[in-house]
Coordinates of C-alpha atoms and ligand atoms in Angstrom, one line a residue:
Chain A
X83 CA 111.7 94.7 115.4
X84 CA 108.6 96.0 113.7
X85 CA 105.8 94.1 112.1
X86 CA 103.6 96.0 109.7
X87 CA 100.1 96.4 110.6
X88 CA 97.5 97.2 108.0
X89 CA 95.4 100.3 108.2
X90 CA 91.7 99.8 109.0
X91 CA 89.0 100.3 106.3
X92 CA 88.7 104.0 105.9
X93 CA 85.0 104.5 106.7
X94 CA 85.2 108.1 105.3
X95 CA 85.0 106.4 101.9
X96 CA 83.6 102.9 102.4
X97 CA 79.8 102.4 102.6
X98 CA 78.2 101.6 105.9
X99 CA 77.1 98.0 106.5
X100 CA 73.5 99.1 106.9
X101 CA 72.0 101.4 104.2
X102 CA 68.3 101.0 104.2
X103 CA 67.8 102.5 100.8
X104 CA 69.5 99.4 99.5
X105 CA 66.9 97.1 100.9
X106 CA 68.8 93.9 101.0
X107 CA 71.1 95.3 103.7
X108 CA 68.3 95.5 106.2
X109 CA 68.3 91.8 107.0
X110 CA 71.8 91.0 106.0
X111 CA 74.0 93.7 107.6
X112 CA 75.6 92.6 110.9
X113 CA 74.0 94.6 113.8
X114 CA 76.6 94.0 116.6
X115 CA 79.7 96.1 116.7
X116 CA 82.7 94.3 115.0
X117 CA 85.2 92.8 117.4
X118 CA 88.6 94.4 116.9
X119 CA 91.2 91.8 116.1
X120 CA 94.9 92.2 116.5
X121 CA 96.4 91.2 113.1
X122 CA 98.1 87.8 113.3
X123 CA 100.0 85.9 110.7
X124 CA 96.6 84.7 109.4
X125 CA 95.6 88.3 108.5
X126 CA 99.0 89.3 107.3
X127 CA 99.1 86.6 104.7
X128 CA 96.8 85.6 101.8
X129 CA 96.5 83.4 98.8
X130 CA 99.0 83.8 96.0
X131 CA 97.8 83.0 92.5
X132 CA 100.4 82.2 89.9
X133 CA 100.3 83.2 86.2
X134 CA 100.0 79.5 85.4
X135 CA 96.3 79.7 86.1
X136 CA 95.7 82.1 83.2
X137 CA 94.8 81.4 79.7
X138 CA 95.7 83.5 76.7
X139 CA 92.4 85.3 76.5
X140 CA 91.4 85.4 80.2
X141 CA 91.9 89.2 80.2
X142 CA 90.0 89.7 76.9
X143 CA 86.3 89.3 77.3
X144 CA 85.8 90.1 73.6
X145 CA 87.5 86.9 72.7
X146 CA 87.3 84.5 75.7
X147 CA 83.9 82.9 74.9
X148 CA 83.4 83.3 71.2
X149 CA 81.1 80.6 69.7
X150 CA 80.2 81.8 66.3
X151 CA 81.2 85.5 65.9
X152 CA 82.2 88.6 67.8
X153 CA 80.2 89.8 70.8
X154 CA 77.9 92.7 70.2
X155 CA 78.4 96.2 71.7
X156 CA 81.0 98.8 72.2
X157 CA 84.5 97.5 72.7
X158 CA 86.4 99.1 75.5
X159 CA 89.8 98.9 77.2
X160 CA 89.8 99.1 81.0
X161 CA 93.2 99.5 82.5
X162 CA 95.0 101.0 85.5
X163 CA 97.3 100.4 88.4
X164 CA 96.7 98.7 91.8
X165 CA 98.3 100.7 94.6
X166 CA 98.3 100.5 98.4
X167 CA 97.5 103.6 100.4
X168 CA 101.2 104.4 100.6
X169 CA 101.3 104.8 96.8
X170 CA 103.3 101.6 96.3
X171 CA 102.1 99.5 93.3
X172 CA 101.1 95.9 94.0
X173 CA 102.6 93.6 91.5
X174 CA 101.4 90.0 90.5
X175 CA 98.0 90.2 92.3
X176 CA 94.9 88.6 90.9
X177 CA 92.0 90.7 89.5
X178 CA 88.7 89.1 88.6
X179 CA 85.9 90.8 86.8
X180 CA 82.3 90.0 85.8
X181 CA 79.6 92.1 84.1
X182 CA 76.4 92.2 82.1
X183 CA 76.6 92.2 78.3
X184 CA 75.9 95.3 76.2
X185 CA 72.1 94.8 76.6
X186 CA 72.3 94.7 80.4
X187 CA 71.9 91.0 80.7
X188 CA 74.0 88.7 82.9
X189 CA 74.7 85.1 81.9
X190 CA 73.8 84.1 85.5
X191 CA 70.8 81.8 85.6
X192 CA 68.8 83.9 88.1
X193 CA 69.0 87.0 85.9
X194 CA 65.5 87.2 84.5
X195 CA 65.8 90.6 82.8
X196 CA 64.1 90.4 79.5
X197 CA 67.1 91.4 77.4
X198 CA 69.0 89.2 74.9
X199 CA 71.9 87.0 75.9
X200 CA 74.9 87.2 73.6
X201 CA 76.1 83.8 72.6
X202 CA 79.6 85.2 72.1
X203 CA 79.9 86.9 75.5
X204 CA 80.2 85.4 78.9
X205 CA 81.2 88.5 80.8
X206 CA 83.9 87.0 83.1
X207 CA 87.6 87.5 83.0
X208 CA 90.7 87.7 85.1
X209 CA 94.3 88.8 85.0
X210 CA 97.4 89.4 87.2
X211 CA 98.9 92.8 87.6
X212 CA 102.4 93.1 86.0
X213 CA 105.6 93.8 87.9
X214 CA 104.6 97.5 88.1
X215 CA 101.0 96.8 89.4
X216 CA 99.4 97.5 86.1
X217 CA 96.5 95.6 84.6
X218 CA 94.5 95.7 81.4
X219 CA 91.2 94.1 80.3
X220 CA 89.4 94.2 76.9
X221 CA 85.7 93.9 77.1
X222 CA 82.3 95.2 75.9
X223 CA 80.7 98.2 77.7
X224 CA 78.1 96.7 79.9
X225 CA 74.5 97.9 79.6
X226 CA 72.3 99.3 82.4
X227 CA 69.8 96.8 83.9
X228 CA 66.6 97.0 86.0
X229 CA 66.5 95.5 89.5
X230 CA 63.9 95.0 92.1
X231 CA 65.0 97.4 94.9
X232 CA 62.3 100.0 94.3
X233 CA 59.9 101.1 91.5
X234 CA 61.8 101.7 88.2
X235 CA 65.2 100.9 89.7
X236 CA 68.1 100.7 87.3
X237 CA 71.7 99.9 87.9
X238 CA 74.1 102.3 86.2
X239 CA 76.6 100.7 83.8
X240 CA 79.2 98.9 85.9
X241 CA 81.9 96.2 86.0
X242 CA 82.3 94.1 89.1
X243 CA 85.9 93.7 90.3
X244 CA 87.5 91.4 92.9
X245 CA 91.0 92.0 94.2
X246 CA 93.3 90.2 96.6
X247 CA 96.3 92.5 97.2
X248 CA 99.0 91.2 99.5
X249 CA 97.0 89.7 102.4
X250 CA 93.4 89.1 103.5
X251 CA 93.1 92.6 105.0
X252 CA 93.5 93.9 101.4
X253 CA 90.6 91.9 100.0
X254 CA 88.3 94.2 98.0
X255 CA 85.2 93.5 95.9
X256 CA 83.8 96.6 94.2
X257 CA 82.2 98.0 91.1
X258 CA 83.6 100.4 88.5
X259 CA 81.3 102.9 87.0
X260 CA 81.5 105.1 83.9
X261 CA 81.8 108.9 83.7
X262 CA 78.7 110.9 83.1
X263 CA 76.2 108.1 83.8
X264 CA 72.8 109.8 84.7
X265 CA 71.8 106.7 86.7
X266 CA 74.5 107.2 89.3
X267 CA 72.6 109.8 91.3
X268 CA 69.6 107.4 91.5
X269 CA 71.5 104.3 92.5
X270 CA 71.4 103.4 96.2
X271 CA 74.4 101.0 95.9
X272 CA 76.6 103.8 94.5
X273 CA 75.0 106.4 96.9
X274 CA 75.8 104.2 99.9
X275 CA 79.4 105.3 99.4
X276 CA 79.9 108.6 101.3
X277 CA 80.3 111.6 99.1
X278 CA 84.1 111.6 99.6
X279 CA 84.4 108.2 98.1
X280 CA 82.1 108.4 95.1
X281 CA 84.5 109.8 92.5
X282 CA 86.9 107.0 93.4
X283 CA 84.5 104.5 91.8
X284 CA 84.1 106.3 88.5
X285 CA 86.6 105.4 85.7
X286 CA 88.1 108.2 83.6
X287 CA 87.8 108.3 79.8
X288 CA 91.4 107.8 78.6
X289 CA 92.2 108.9 75.0
X290 CA 95.8 107.7 75.5
X291 CA 94.5 104.2 76.1
X292 CA 92.0 104.4 73.3
X293 CA 93.0 102.1 70.5
X294 CA 92.4 103.7 67.0
X295 CA 89.7 102.0 65.0
X296 CA 89.2 99.5 67.8
X297 CA 88.2 100.4 71.3
X298 CA 87.6 103.3 73.7
X299 CA 90.0 103.5 76.7
X300 CA 89.0 103.9 80.4
X301 CA 91.4 104.2 83.3
X302 CA 90.5 102.9 86.7
X303 CA 93.1 102.7 89.5
X304 CA 92.7 100.8 92.8
X305 CA 93.9 101.7 96.2
X306 CA 94.1 98.8 98.8
X307 CA 94.7 99.2 102.5
X308 CA 98.3 100.2 103.3
X309 CA 100.4 99.7 106.3
X310 CA 102.4 101.5 108.8
X311 CA 105.7 99.9 109.8
X312 CA 106.7 102.4 112.4
X313 CA 107.9 100.3 115.4
X314 CA 106.7 102.8 118.0
X315 CA 103.6 104.1 116.6
X316 CA 101.8 106.7 118.6
X317 CA 98.2 105.8 119.3
Chain B
X6 CA 98.2 109.0 101.5
X7 CA 96.0 107.8 98.7
X8 CA 92.3 107.2 99.5
X9 CA 91.2 103.5 99.6
X10 CA 88.9 102.4 96.8
X11 CA 85.4 102.0 98.3
X12 CA 83.8 98.6 98.6
X13 CA 80.6 97.6 96.7
X14 CA 78.4 94.6 97.0
X15 CA 79.3 91.4 95.2
X16 CA 75.7 91.4 94.1
X17 CA 73.6 88.4 93.1
X18 CA 75.4 87.5 89.8
X19 CA 78.9 86.6 90.9
X20 CA 78.7 82.9 90.2
X21 CA 79.9 82.7 86.6
X22 CA 82.8 85.0 87.4
X23 CA 84.0 83.8 90.8
X24 CA 82.7 80.2 91.2
X25 CA 82.0 79.2 87.6
X26 CA 82.7 75.4 87.8
X27 CA 80.7 75.0 90.9
X28 CA 77.7 76.6 89.2
X29 CA 78.3 74.7 85.9
X30 CA 79.4 77.6 83.8
X31 CA 81.8 77.0 81.0
X32 CA 84.7 78.9 82.6
X33 CA 87.7 77.9 84.7
X34 CA 87.5 78.3 88.5
X35 CA 90.6 79.7 90.2
X36 CA 89.5 78.4 93.6
X37 CA 87.4 75.5 94.8
X38 CA 86.0 74.0 98.0
X39 CA 88.0 70.7 97.9
X40 CA 91.5 71.6 99.0
X41 CA 92.9 68.2 99.6
X42 CA 94.0 65.3 97.5
X43 CA 91.7 62.3 98.0
X44 CA 94.0 60.2 100.2
X45 CA 95.1 63.1 102.5
X46 CA 93.8 63.4 106.0
X47 CA 91.1 66.1 106.0
X48 CA 88.1 67.5 107.6
X49 CA 84.7 68.6 106.2
X50 CA 83.1 71.8 107.3
X51 CA 79.5 72.7 106.3
X52 CA 76.9 75.2 107.3
X53 CA 74.4 77.7 106.1
X54 CA 74.1 81.4 106.2
X55 CA 71.0 83.0 107.7
X56 CA 69.5 86.5 107.5
X57 CA 67.8 88.5 110.2
X58 CA 64.6 86.5 109.8
X59 CA 66.4 83.2 109.8
X60 CA 65.9 82.7 106.1
X61 CA 68.6 80.7 104.5
X62 CA 70.7 82.9 102.2
X63 CA 71.1 81.2 98.8
X64 CA 73.4 83.7 97.2
X65 CA 76.3 84.2 99.6
X66 CA 79.9 83.3 98.9
X67 CA 82.5 82.2 101.4
X68 CA 86.2 82.2 101.2
X69 CA 88.4 80.4 103.7
X70 CA 92.1 81.0 104.3
X71 CA 94.5 78.7 106.2
X72 CA 97.9 80.5 106.2
X73 CA 99.8 77.6 107.7
X74 CA 98.8 75.1 105.2
X75 CA 98.6 77.8 102.5
X76 CA 95.1 76.7 101.5
X77 CA 92.5 79.0 100.0
X78 CA 88.9 77.9 99.3
X79 CA 85.8 79.5 97.8
X80 CA 82.2 78.3 97.6
X81 CA 78.8 79.8 96.9
X82 CA 75.7 78.9 98.8
X83 CA 73.6 78.4 95.6
X84 CA 74.2 74.9 94.5
X85 CA 73.7 72.5 97.4
X86 CA 70.1 71.3 97.9
X87 CA 69.8 73.0 101.3
X88 CA 71.9 76.0 100.2
X89 CA 74.8 75.1 102.5
X90 CA 78.4 75.7 101.9
X91 CA 80.9 72.8 102.1
X92 CA 84.7 72.8 102.4
X93 CA 87.0 69.8 102.4
X94 CA 90.3 70.9 103.8
X95 CA 93.1 70.1 106.3
X96 CA 92.6 70.8 109.9
X97 CA 94.5 74.0 110.6
X98 CA 97.4 74.0 113.1
X99 CA 97.7 75.8 116.3
X100 CA 99.8 79.1 116.1
X101 CA 101.7 80.4 119.1
X102 CA 99.8 78.3 121.6
X103 CA 96.4 79.5 120.5
X104 CA 93.5 77.4 119.2
X105 CA 93.6 76.5 115.5
X106 CA 91.2 78.3 113.2
X107 CA 90.3 79.2 109.7
X108 CA 89.9 82.7 108.5
X109 CA 86.6 83.4 106.7
X110 CA 85.7 86.2 104.3
X111 CA 82.0 86.4 103.6
X112 CA 80.3 88.2 100.7
X113 CA 76.7 88.5 99.6
X114 CA 74.1 90.7 97.9
X115 CA 73.0 93.1 100.7
X116 CA 76.5 93.4 102.1
X117 CA 78.1 96.6 100.8
X118 CA 81.4 95.5 102.4
X119 CA 82.5 91.9 103.1
X120 CA 82.6 90.4 106.6
X121 CA 85.4 88.6 108.3
X122 CA 84.9 85.8 110.8
X123 CA 86.8 82.7 112.0
X124 CA 86.0 79.1 112.3
X125 CA 87.3 77.4 115.5
X126 CA 86.7 73.7 116.3
X127 CA 84.7 72.3 119.2
X128 CA 87.1 69.5 119.9
X129 CA 90.1 71.7 120.6
X130 CA 91.1 72.1 124.3
X131 CA 93.1 75.2 123.4
X132 CA 89.8 77.1 122.8
X133 CA 89.6 77.6 126.6
X134 CA 92.8 79.6 126.7
X135 CA 92.8 81.2 123.2
X136 CA 93.7 84.9 123.2
X137 CA 90.9 85.9 120.8
X138 CA 88.2 83.6 122.0
X139 CA 88.7 84.5 125.7
X140 CA 88.1 88.2 124.9
X141 CA 84.6 87.5 123.6
X142 CA 81.6 87.3 125.8
X143 CA 80.6 83.8 126.7
X144 CA 77.2 84.2 125.0
X145 CA 78.7 85.0 121.6
X146 CA 81.9 82.9 121.7
X147 CA 80.0 79.8 120.6
X148 CA 79.1 81.5 117.3
X149 CA 82.8 81.1 116.3
X150 CA 83.1 77.4 117.1
X151 CA 82.2 74.7 114.5
X152 CA 80.5 71.8 116.3
X153 CA 82.0 68.4 115.7
X154 CA 79.5 65.9 114.3
X155 CA 80.0 62.3 113.2
X156 CA 82.1 63.1 110.1
X157 CA 82.0 66.8 109.7
X158 CA 82.0 70.1 111.5
X159 CA 78.8 72.2 111.5
X160 CA 79.3 76.0 111.2
X161 CA 76.2 78.0 110.7
X162 CA 76.5 81.8 110.2
X163 CA 73.8 84.2 111.4
X164 CA 74.0 87.8 110.1
X165 CA 71.6 89.1 112.8
X166 CA 69.5 88.2 115.8
X167 CA 70.2 86.3 119.1
X168 CA 72.6 84.0 117.4
X169 CA 74.4 86.7 115.4
X170 CA 77.9 85.5 114.5
X171 CA 80.9 87.4 115.7
X172 CA 82.4 89.4 112.9
X173 CA 85.8 91.0 113.2
X174 CA 87.3 94.3 112.4
X175 CA 90.7 93.3 111.0
Ligands
FE2_278 FE1 75.9 94.1 88.6

């Protein structure tokens, strides 16, 4: 009998816990070594979200909070596939996103950036991957915004993503960036990712997904931790 | 093998996306902190999250997972007066003779990758023989054990310092 165990986080691509250039890590990153835990049924399971939770426009941020008109900014399609490391697509898994509006302003009450809110744009959405692990969102391209990390610090354009995968070892919260953004090379949050991992966070312009007279397409695939099911695995 | 997608911080602005109803945004929450129906037997767990200078962290988000009762909860530390988190849930059951626990996934600005910990309960005799707890130094084991109070369990989380919570590599 074999029980799958899920591969660890690949620290060749994940950021370290402490990255002093991103100042908030200094007092918030755990300092003790993590305690290795043998994966039990608790780790090899996770919440399952049904489609019944979803409203018609939950995946369409250009429509899901319209009050008196269309949101301002450049409409985009963001789509892709969620895989595990073994290359198997992950169907019916929840993806949640949140982002700034086209001016770089978040709806969040603590965002004090002096840029306009858009009454017709909330900036939050979610969807489930389909039977083949594919997802698609419609949204507005988020603007860059300043933050307090250091003098003249600006976050590159990005969309925040939250994924569940098949169990809690798969949990992933990340940010998707856009190709050619000149702010990437100045952003400590992006640069905390080791060089091998950085390209994996940059979406690709996708002419095939671009909808004529409507929206530019970007492709962004996810890879969650995979498993080895070999019964007598060599250490 | 494909390369894993790297983690990035949840940042300070997750509330309207991940916990909108808790923070009074006009959007539907997919997960909450009250996981029981009103007449069900339940426990309350509350606590706060502290940084390396013992400041209370007001922009963390916790998720709890109880596989046996199939319960998932989520709560941000920005809405209670004292910036605590609160969960109302069922007491988890013991698995394979070990002490009952809840799995915790912790996110916050300043964490580039989330942290995993567990909540055990001070009134469980099985803590003494639990496979995971017994492998942890005495000095740090207590950080995983929620203390039973009159009508709730207290579980504070310390990111750093003498009282640093045990975090797991799962
Ligand atoms: Fe952001």
